[in-house]
Every structure is written in C-alpha cells, then in structure tokens.
PDB file of C-alpha atoms in Angstrom:
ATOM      1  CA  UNK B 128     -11.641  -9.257  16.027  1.00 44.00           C
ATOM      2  CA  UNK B 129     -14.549  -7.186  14.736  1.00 43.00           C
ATOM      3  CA  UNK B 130     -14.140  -5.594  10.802  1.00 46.00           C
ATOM      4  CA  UNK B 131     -12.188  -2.104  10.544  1.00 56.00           C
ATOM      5  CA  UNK B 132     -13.981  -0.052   8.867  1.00 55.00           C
ATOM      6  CA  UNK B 133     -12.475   1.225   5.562  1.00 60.00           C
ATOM      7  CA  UNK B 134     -14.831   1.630   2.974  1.00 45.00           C
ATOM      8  CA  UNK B 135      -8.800   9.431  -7.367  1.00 37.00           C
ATOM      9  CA  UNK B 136      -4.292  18.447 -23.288  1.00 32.00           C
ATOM     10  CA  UNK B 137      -2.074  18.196 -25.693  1.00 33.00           C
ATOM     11  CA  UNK B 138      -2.574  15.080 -27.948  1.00 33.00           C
ATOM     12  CA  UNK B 139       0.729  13.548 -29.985  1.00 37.00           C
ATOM     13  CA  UNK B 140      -0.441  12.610 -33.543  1.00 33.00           C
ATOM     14  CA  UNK B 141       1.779  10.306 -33.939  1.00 34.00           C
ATOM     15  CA  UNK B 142       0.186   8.140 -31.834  1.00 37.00           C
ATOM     16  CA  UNK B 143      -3.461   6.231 -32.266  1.00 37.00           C
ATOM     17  CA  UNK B 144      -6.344   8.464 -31.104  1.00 36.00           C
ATOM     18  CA  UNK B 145      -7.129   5.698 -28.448  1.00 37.00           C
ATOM     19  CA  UNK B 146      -3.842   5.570 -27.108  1.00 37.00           C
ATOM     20  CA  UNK B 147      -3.958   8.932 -26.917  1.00 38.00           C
ATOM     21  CA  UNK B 148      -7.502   9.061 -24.782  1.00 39.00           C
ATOM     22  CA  UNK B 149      -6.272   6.137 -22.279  1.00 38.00           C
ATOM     23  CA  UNK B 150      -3.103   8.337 -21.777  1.00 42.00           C
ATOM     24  CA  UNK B 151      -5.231  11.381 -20.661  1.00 38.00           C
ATOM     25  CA  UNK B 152      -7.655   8.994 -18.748  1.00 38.00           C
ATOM     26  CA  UNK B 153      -4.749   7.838 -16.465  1.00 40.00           C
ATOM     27  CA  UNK B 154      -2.899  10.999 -15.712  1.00 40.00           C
ATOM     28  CA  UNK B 155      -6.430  12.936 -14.889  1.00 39.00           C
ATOM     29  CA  UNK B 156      -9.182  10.241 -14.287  1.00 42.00           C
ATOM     30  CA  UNK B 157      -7.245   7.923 -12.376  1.00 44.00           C
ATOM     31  CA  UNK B 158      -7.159   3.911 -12.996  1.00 43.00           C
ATOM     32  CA  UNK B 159     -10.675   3.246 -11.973  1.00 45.00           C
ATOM     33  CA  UNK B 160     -12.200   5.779 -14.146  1.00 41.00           C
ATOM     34  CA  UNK B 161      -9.940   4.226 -16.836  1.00 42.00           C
ATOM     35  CA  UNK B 162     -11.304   0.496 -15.942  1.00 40.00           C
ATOM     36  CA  UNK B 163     -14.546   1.590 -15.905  1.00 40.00           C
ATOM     37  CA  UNK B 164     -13.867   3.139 -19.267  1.00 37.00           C
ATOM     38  CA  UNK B 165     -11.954  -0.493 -20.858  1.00 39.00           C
ATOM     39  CA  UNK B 166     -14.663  -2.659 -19.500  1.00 40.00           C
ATOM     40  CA  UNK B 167     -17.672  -0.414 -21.766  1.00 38.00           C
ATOM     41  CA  UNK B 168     -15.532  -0.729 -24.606  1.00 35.00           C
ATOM     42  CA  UNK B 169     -14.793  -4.162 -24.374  1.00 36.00           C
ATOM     43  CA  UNK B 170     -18.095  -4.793 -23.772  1.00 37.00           C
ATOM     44  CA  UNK B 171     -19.210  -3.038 -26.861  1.00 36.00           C
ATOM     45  CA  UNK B 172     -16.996  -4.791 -29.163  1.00 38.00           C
ATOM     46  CA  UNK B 173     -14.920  -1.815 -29.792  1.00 35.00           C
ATOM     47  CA  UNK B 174     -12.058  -2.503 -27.870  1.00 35.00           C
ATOM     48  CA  UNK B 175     -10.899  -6.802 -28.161  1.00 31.00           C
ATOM     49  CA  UNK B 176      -7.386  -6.192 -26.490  1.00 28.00           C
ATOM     50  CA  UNK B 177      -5.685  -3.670 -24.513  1.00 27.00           C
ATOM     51  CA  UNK B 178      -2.647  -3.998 -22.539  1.00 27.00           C
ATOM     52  CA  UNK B 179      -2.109  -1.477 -19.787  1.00 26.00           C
ATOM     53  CA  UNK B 180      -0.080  -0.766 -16.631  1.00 27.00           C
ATOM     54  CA  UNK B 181       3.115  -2.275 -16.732  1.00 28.00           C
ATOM     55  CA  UNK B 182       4.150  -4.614 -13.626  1.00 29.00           C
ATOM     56  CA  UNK B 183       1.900  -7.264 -12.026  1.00 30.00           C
ATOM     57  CA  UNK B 184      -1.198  -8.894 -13.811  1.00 29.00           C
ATOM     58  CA  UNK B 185      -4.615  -8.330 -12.412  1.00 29.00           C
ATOM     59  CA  UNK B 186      -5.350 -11.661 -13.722  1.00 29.00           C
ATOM     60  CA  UNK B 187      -3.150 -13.569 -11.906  1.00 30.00           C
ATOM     61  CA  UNK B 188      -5.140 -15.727  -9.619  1.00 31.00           C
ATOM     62  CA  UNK B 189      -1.969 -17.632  -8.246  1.00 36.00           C
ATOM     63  CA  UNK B 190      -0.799 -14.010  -6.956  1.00 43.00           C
ATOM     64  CA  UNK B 191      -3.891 -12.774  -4.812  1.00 39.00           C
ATOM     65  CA  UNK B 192      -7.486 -14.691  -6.102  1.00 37.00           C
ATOM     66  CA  UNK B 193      -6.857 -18.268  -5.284  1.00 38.00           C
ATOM     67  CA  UNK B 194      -7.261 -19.062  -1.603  1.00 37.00           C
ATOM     68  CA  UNK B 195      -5.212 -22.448  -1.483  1.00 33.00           C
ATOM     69  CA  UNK B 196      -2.783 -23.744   0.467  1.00 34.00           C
ATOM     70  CA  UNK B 197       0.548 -22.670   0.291  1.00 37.00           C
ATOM     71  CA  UNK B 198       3.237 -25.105   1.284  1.00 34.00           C
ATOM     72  CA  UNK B 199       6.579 -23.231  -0.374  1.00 38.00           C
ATOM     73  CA  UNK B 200       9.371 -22.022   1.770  1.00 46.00           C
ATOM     74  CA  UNK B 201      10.063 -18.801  -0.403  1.00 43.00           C
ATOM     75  CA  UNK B 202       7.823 -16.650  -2.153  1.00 40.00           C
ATOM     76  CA  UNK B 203       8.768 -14.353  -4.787  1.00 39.00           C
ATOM     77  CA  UNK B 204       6.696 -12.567  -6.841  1.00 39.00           C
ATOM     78  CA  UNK B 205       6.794  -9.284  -8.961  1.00 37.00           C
ATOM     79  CA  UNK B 206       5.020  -5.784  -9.752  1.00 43.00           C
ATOM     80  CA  UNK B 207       5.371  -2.218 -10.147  1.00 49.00           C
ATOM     81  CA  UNK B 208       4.219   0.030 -12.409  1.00 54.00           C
ATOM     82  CA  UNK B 209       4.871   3.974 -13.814  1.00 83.00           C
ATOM     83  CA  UNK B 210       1.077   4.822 -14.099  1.00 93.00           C
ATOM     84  CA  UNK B 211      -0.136   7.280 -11.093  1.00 96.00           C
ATOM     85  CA  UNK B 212      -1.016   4.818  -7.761  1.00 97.00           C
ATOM     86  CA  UNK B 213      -4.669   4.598  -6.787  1.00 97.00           C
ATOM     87  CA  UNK B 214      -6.285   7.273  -4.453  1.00 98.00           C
ATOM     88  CA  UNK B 215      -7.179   5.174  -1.287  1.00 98.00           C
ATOM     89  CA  UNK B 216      -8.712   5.470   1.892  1.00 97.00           C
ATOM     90  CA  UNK B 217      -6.297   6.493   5.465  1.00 98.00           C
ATOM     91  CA  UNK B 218      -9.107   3.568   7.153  1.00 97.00           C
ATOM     92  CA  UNK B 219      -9.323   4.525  10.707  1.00 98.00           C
ATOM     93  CA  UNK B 220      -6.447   4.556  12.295  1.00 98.00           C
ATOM     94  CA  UNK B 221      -4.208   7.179  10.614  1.00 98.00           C
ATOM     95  CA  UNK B 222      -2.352   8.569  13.593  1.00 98.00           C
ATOM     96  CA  UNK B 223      -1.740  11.255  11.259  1.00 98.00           C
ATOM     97  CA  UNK B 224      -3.952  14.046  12.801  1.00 98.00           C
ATOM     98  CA  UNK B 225      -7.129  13.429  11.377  1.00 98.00           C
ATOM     99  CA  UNK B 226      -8.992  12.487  14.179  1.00 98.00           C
ATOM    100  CA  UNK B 227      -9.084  10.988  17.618  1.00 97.00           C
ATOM    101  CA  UNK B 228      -8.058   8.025  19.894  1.00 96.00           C
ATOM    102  CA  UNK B 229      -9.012   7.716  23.291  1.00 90.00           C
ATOM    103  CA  UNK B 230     -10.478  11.142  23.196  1.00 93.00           C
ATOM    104  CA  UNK B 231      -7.198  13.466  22.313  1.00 95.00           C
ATOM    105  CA  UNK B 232      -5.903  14.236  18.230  1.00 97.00           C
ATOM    106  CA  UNK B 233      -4.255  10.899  17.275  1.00 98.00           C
ATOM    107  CA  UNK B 234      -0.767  12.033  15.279  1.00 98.00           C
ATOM    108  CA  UNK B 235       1.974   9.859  14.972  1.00 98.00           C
ATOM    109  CA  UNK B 236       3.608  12.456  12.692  1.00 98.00           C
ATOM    110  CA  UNK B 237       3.943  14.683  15.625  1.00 97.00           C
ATOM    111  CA  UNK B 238       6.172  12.589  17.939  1.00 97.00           C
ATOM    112  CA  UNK B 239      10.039  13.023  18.565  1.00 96.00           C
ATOM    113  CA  UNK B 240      12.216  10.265  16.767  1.00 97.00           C
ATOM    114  CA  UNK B 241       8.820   9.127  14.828  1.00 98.00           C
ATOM    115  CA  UNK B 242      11.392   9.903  11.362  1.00 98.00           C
ATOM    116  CA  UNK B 243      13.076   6.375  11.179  1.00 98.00           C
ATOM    117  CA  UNK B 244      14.080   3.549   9.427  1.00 98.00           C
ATOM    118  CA  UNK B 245      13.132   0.782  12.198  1.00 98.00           C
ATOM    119  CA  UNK B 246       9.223   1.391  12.590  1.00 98.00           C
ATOM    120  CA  UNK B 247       9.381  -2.566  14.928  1.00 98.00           C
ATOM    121  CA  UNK B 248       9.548  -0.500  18.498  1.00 98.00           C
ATOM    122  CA  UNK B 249       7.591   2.702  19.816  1.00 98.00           C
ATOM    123  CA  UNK B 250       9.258   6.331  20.421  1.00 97.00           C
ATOM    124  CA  UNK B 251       8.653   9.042  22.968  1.00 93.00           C
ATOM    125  CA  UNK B 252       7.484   7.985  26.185  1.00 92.00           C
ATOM    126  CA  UNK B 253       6.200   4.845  24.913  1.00 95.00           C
ATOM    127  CA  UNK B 254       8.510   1.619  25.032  1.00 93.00           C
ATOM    128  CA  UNK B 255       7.007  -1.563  22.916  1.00 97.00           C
ATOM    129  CA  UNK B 256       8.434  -3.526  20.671  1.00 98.00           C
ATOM    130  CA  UNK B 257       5.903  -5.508  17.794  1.00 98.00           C
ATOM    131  CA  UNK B 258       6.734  -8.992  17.506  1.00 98.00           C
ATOM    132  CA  UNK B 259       6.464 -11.039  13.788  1.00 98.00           C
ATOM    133  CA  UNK B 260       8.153 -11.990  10.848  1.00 98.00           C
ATOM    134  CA  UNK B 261      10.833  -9.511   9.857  1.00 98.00           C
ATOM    135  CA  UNK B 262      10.013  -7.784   7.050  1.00 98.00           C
ATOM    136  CA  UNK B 263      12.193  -5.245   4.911  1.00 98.00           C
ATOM    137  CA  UNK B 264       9.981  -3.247   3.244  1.00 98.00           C
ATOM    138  CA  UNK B 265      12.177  -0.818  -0.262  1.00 98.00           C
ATOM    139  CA  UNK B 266       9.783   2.127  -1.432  1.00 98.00           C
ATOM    140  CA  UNK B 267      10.817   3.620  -4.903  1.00 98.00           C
ATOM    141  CA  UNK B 268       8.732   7.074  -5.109  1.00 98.00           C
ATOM    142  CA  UNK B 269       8.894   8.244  -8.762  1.00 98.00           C
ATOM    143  CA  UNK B 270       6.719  11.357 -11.276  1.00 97.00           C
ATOM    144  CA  UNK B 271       4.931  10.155 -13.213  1.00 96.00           C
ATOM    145  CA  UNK B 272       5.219  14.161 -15.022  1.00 95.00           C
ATOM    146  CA  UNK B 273       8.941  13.537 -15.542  1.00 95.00           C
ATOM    147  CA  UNK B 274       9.290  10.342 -17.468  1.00 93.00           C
ATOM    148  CA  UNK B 275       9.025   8.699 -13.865  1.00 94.00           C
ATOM    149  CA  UNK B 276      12.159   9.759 -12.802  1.00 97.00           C
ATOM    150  CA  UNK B 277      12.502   9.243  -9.249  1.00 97.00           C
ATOM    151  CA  UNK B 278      11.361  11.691  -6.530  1.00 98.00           C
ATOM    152  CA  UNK B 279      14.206  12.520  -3.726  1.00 98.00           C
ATOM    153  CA  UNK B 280      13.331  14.631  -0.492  1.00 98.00           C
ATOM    154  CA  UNK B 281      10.163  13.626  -0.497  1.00 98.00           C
ATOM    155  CA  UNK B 282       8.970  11.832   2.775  1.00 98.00           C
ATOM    156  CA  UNK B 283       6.429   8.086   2.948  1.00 98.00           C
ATOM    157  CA  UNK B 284       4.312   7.820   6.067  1.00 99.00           C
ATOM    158  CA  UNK B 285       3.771   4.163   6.581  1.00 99.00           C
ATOM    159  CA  UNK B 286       1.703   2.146   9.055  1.00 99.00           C
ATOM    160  CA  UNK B 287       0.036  -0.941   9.379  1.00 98.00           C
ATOM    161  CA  UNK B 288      -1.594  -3.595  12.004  1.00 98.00           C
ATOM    162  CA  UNK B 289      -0.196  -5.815  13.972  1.00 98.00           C
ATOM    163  CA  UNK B 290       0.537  -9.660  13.614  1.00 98.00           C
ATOM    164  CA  UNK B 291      -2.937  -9.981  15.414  1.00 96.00           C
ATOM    165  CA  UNK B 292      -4.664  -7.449  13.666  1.00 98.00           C
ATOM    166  CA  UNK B 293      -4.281  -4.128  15.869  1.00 98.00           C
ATOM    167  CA  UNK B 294      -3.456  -0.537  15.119  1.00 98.00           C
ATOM    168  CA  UNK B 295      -1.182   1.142  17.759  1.00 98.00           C
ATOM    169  CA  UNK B 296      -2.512   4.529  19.206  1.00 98.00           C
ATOM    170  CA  UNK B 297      -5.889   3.375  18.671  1.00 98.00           C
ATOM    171  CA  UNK B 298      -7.043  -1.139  19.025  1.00 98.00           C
ATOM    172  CA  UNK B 299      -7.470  -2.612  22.716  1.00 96.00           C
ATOM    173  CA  UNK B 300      -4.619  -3.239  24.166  1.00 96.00           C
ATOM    174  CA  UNK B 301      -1.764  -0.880  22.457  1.00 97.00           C
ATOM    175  CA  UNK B 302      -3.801   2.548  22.717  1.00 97.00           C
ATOM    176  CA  UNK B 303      -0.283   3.157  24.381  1.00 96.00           C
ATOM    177  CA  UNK B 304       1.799   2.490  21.767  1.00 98.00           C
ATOM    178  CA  UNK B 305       2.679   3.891  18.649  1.00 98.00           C
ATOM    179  CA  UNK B 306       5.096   1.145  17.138  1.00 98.00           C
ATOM    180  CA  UNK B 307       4.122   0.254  13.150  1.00 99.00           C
ATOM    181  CA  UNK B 308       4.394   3.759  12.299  1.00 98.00           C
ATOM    182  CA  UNK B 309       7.485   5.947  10.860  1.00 98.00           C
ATOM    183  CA  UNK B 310       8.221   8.237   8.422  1.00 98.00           C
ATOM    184  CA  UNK B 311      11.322   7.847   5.902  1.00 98.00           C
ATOM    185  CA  UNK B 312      12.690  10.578   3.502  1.00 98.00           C
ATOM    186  CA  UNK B 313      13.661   9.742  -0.085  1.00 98.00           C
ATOM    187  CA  UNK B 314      17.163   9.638  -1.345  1.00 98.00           C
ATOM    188  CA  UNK B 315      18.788  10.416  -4.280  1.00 97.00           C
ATOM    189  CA  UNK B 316      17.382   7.282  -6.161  1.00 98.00           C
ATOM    190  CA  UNK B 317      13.554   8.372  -4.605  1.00 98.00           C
ATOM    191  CA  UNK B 318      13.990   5.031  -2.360  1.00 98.00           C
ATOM    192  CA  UNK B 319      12.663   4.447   1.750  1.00 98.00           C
ATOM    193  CA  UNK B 320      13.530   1.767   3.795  1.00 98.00           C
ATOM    194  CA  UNK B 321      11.285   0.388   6.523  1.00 98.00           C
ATOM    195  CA  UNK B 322      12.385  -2.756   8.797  1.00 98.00           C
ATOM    196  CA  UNK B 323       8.856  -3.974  10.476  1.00 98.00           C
ATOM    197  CA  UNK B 324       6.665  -7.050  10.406  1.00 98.00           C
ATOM    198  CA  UNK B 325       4.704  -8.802   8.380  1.00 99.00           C
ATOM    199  CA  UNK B 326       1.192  -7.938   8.516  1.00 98.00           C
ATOM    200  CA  UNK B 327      -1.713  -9.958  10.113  1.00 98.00           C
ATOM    201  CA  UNK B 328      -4.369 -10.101   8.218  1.00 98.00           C
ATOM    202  CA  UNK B 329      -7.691  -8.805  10.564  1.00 98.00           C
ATOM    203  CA  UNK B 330     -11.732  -9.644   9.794  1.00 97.00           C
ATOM    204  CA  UNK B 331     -12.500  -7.733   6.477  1.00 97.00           C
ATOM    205  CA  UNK B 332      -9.787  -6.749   5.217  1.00 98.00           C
ATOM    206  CA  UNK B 333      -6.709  -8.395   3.150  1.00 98.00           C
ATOM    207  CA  UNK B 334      -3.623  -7.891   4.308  1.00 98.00           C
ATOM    208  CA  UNK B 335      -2.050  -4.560   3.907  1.00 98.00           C
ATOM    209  CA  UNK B 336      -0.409  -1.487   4.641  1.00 99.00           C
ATOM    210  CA  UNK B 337      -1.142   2.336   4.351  1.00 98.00           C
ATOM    211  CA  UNK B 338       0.864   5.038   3.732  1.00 98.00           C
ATOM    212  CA  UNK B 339       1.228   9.211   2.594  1.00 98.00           C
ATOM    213  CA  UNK B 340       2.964  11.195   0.670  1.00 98.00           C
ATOM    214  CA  UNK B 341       4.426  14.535   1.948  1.00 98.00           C
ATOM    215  CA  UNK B 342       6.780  16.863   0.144  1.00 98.00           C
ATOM    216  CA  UNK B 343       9.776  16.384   2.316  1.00 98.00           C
ATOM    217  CA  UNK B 344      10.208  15.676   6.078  1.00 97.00           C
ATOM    218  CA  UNK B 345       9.333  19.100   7.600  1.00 97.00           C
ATOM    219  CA  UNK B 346       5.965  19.082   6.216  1.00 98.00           C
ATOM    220  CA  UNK B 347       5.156  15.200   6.993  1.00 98.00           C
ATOM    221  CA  UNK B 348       3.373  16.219  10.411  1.00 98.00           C
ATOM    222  CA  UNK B 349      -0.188  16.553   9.720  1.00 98.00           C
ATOM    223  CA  UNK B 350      -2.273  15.239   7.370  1.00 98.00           C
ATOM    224  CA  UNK B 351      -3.370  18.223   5.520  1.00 98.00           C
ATOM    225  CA  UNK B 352      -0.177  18.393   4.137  1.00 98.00           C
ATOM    226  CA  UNK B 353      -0.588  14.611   2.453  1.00 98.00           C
ATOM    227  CA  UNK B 354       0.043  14.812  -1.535  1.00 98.00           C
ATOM    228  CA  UNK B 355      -1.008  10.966  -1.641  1.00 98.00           C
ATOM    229  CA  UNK B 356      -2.979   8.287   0.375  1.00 98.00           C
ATOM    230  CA  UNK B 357      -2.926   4.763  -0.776  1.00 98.00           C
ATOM    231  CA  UNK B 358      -2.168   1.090   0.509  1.00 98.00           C
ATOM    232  CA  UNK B 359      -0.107  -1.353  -0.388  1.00 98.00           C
ATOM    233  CA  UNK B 360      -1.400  -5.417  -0.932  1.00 98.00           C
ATOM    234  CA  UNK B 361       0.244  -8.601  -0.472  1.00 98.00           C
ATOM    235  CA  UNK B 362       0.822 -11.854  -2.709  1.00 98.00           C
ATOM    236  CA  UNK B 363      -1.904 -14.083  -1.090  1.00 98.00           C
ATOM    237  CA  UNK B 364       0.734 -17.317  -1.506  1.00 98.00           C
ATOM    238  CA  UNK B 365       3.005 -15.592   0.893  1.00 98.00           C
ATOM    239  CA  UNK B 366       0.308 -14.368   3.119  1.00 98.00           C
ATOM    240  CA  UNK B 367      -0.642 -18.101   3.834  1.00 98.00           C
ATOM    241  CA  UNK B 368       2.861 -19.405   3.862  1.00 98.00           C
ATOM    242  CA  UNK B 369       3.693 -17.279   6.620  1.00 98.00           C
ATOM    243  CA  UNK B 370      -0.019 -16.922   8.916  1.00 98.00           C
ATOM    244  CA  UNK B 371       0.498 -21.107   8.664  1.00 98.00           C
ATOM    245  CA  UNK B 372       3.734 -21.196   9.875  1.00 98.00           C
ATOM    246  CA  UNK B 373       4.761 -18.355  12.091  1.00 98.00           C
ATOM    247  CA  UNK B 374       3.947 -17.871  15.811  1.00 97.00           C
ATOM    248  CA  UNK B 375       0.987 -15.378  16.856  1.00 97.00           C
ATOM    249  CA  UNK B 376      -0.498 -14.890  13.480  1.00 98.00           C
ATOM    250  CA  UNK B 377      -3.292 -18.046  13.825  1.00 96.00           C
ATOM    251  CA  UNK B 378      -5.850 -15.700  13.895  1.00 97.00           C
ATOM    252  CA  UNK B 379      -5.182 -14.397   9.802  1.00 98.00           C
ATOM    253  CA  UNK B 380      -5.742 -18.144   8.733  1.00 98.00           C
ATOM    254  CA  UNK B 381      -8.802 -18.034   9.294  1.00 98.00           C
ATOM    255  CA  UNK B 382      -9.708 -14.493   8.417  1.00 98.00           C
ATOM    256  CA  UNK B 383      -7.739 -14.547   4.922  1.00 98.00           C
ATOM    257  CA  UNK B 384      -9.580 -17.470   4.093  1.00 98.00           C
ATOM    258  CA  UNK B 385     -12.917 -15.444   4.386  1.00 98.00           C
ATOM    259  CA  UNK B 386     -11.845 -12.791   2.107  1.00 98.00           C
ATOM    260  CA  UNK B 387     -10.258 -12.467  -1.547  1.00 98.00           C
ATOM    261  CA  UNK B 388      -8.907  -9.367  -3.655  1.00 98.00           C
ATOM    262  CA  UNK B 389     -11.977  -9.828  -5.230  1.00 97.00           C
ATOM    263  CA  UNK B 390     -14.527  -9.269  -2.758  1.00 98.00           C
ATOM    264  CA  UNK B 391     -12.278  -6.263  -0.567  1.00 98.00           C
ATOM    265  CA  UNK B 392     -13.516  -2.875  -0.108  1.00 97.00           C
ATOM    266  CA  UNK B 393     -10.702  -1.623  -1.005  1.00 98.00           C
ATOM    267  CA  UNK B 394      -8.620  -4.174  -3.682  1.00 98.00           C
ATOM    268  CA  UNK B 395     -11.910  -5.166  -5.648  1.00 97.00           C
ATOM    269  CA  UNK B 396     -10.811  -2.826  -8.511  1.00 96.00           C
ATOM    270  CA  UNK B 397      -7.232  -4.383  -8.930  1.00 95.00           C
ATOM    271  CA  UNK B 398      -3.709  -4.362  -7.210  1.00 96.00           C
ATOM    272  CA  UNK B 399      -1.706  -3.773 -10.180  1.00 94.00           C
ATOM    273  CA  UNK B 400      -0.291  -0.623  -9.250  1.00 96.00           C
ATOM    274  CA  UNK B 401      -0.071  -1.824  -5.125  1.00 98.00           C
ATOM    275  CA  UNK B 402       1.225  -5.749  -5.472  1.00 98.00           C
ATOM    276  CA  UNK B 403       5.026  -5.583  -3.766  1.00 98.00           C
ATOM    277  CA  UNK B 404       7.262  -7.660  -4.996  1.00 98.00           C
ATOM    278  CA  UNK B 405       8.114 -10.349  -2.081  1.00 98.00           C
ATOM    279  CA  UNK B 406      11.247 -12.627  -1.556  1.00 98.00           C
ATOM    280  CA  UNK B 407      11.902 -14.572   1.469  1.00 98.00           C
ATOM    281  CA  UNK B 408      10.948 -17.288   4.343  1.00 98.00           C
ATOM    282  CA  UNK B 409       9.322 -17.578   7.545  1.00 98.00           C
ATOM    283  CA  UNK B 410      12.722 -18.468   9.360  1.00 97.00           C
ATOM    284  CA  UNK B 411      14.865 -15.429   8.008  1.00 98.00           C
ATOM    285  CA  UNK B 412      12.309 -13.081   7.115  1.00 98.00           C
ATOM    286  CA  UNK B 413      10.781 -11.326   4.265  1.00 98.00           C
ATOM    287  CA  UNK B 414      12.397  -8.432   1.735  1.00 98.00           C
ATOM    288  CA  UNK B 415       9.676  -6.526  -0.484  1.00 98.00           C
ATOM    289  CA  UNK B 416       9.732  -3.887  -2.753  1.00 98.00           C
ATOM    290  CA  UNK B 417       7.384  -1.762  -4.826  1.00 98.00           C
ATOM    291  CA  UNK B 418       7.934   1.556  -7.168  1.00 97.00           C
ATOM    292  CA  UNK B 419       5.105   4.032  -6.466  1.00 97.00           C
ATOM    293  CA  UNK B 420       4.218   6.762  -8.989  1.00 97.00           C
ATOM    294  CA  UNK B 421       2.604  10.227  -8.257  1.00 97.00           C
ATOM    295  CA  UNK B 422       1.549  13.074 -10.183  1.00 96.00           C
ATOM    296  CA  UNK B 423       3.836  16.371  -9.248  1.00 95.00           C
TER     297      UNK B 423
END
C-alpha cells in the first residue's frame, strides 16, 4: 500500500533560574521547542544532565528503536507523563470535517450513534465490522494548569487504520464504512474507554493512532471545535509480536521493518509523552493505557 501522507510569567525564586526557564518552555513552547532548546545547551557544555518528562524514556531502544525479533507472548511496557502532549498532525483521513472523501465533507463526528465505547463495527447506514487483535484502549485526560488533575466532560475523538493499513470513509475498499472511529466522554476520573483493534502498521508510517480533544460531547462534531490533535505510538516489541503472529496483519512485517521512531515524520522528535502502556497476548488480546495532558 502506497505511503499516507502525514508530514505546538511568573517565576518562583525558590527554584533554580533554569528550572524555572524549562518550566515556561513546556507550558508555552511546547516539547520540541524545549528539545531543540536541551540539545544547544548540551551541546555547549552548559547543560551535562537534565532529566525531564516523567513516564517513558526516549532512550529506550528495546521500547520503539530496535527492529528485532520479538518472540514473547506478553508485552508490557510503561509511560505517561504530566507535561502538555505534542501538537500533531489529523494525517489525511480525519473524518472529522476537514475535508473530503469521495467528493462529499468526510465527518465521522456527525453520524448518529458515532458517541461509543465499541469503535470495532460501523453506525448509521453502514454495517462492517473490523477484524484484529482486540485491543482495550484506557485514556486518562488531565490539566496540566491544575496540578494535572484530571479533566471530566471532556470528549476524545479517536481513529486509526485498519489491520491492513486502511482508513474507513476514505482507503479502497471501506470508503463505505466508518468503523475505527468513535467518540468517548470523560468521567469523573477524566478516563475513555475504546474496545477496537490493534493497528496495522501501513508503508511510512509506525504504527499509531490519532485522536482530538473537544470540550464535552455536544461540541465534538466538527473539527473547528478541536482543543487538541495528537497521536498516540506503540511499543515496537509488541508491534512485531503481534504482525508475526496474528491473522491478516502480514503486510506490517514487512512495512515496520522499513521504518523506526527514528526516521518517522511524525515520532522522529520522541514518544515520551505518546508511548501507551501495553499488557497482553495475541490469543486474548491487548489492554493499553496512556494519561494525556492539555493546557486549559
């Protein structure tokens, strides 16, 4: 399958000045202007160790750098983190409103019974069901403005390919579906659920899945309403562990072996802040889970 195209003060004196200025650098710069910022001091000789983030390491090349085969059964790995989650691209197939399939506005959010829990089968007048791995998929939205307390009411658009690589609404094939897509709103502890599938992983890309942030519910039905865009990556071990031994994913094998975390348009800069945490085997499916932080 051809490549999808998808290529974001008040100053405590108690605390060092620097700790101070990487502070302000995350909450308004964003993590790659804060990167960018580490790496010149490092190189410099100003700056010989910083820790940042909190959850997974970006220098982990057992979680998502090495390319290896995997031969374990179960897969668990961790990350999370309370620092604001990258700014990234909707890629092309959005179904959110923001442009076209097939000639007409392509908007998932827009379609009777699209708010639920099970995002496996398509709603409306469409009927399909996505085969794969089960996958159980916990969102914990929290504010990163509030001590990262967590966010209820708020509503998570997620979507994602299928186990070969398509988009419903919009690939060859499943223009006529709209399965892989649903909207959950937060509860009380700012958590979704999602039952799907695991991801294939298509030419390009590493395997992934997008998602927005709306306010609540009742605004989650364009995407000019979005408060966040990102995409969430997976721990390459499990990634091979399940496109090597599950049925109808033989095309990622090959594809995920042409591509690293490194050398993706999108996860080049790091996953810290997007690495779910993953538990689970090909037989009786996957759980994952991930906390998500936004600025409100």
């Amino acid at each position: 399958m051809n490549a999808h195209p998808e290529h974001d003060h008040d100053h405590d004196h108690s605390q060092p000045q620097l700790l101070q200025d990487l502070q302000t650098l995350t909450r308004h710069g964003g993590r790659r202007q804060m990167l960018r910022w580490l790496g010149a001091l490092s190189a410099a000789g100003t700056l010989p160790l910083v820790g940042c983030g909190g959850g997974g390491s970006d220098s982990g090349t057992n979680l998502y750098n090495d390319n290896t085969s995997s031969t374990g059964g179960t897969t668990t790995t961790t990350s999370g983190s309370c620092s604001v989650v990258p700014e990234e691209t909707a890629g092309p197939y959005p179904g959110d409103g923001s442009n076209t399939a097939n000639g007409s506005v392509a908007n998932a959010l827009a379609l009777s019974g699209i708010v639920r829990s099970d995002i496996t089968t398509s709603v409306g007048s469409a009927s399909g069901t996505a085969a794969g791995v089960p996958l159980k998929l916990v969102i914990t939205l929290t504010n990163t403005n509030n001590s990262c307390a967590s966010l209820d009411g708020y509503a998570i658009y997620l979507w994602h390919c299928t186990r070969d690589g398509k988009y419903s609404m919009y690939s060859s094939g499943v223009t006529g579906e709209n399965y892989l897509r649903g909207v959950q709103q937060t509860d009380s502890n700012g958590q979704v659920t999602f039952e799907t599938i695991f991801p294939g992983c298509y030419s390009g890309r590493m395997p992934h899945m997008h998602f927005e942030v709306y306010r609540d519910a009742n605004t989650a039905t364009s995407y000019t309403n979005k408060l966040k865009t990102s995409q969430l990556a997976f721990p390459v071990a499990t990634c091979q562990t399940v496109y090597n031994n599950a049925s109808g994913y033989s095309a990622s094998v090959s594809n995920l072996a042409a591509i690293s975390f490194n050398t993706d348009n999108v996860f080049s800069d790091g996953v810290t802040q997007q690495l779910v945490t993953i538990s689970g085997d090909v037989t009786n499916g996957y759980e994952a889970s991930i906390t998500v932080s936004i600025s409100v």
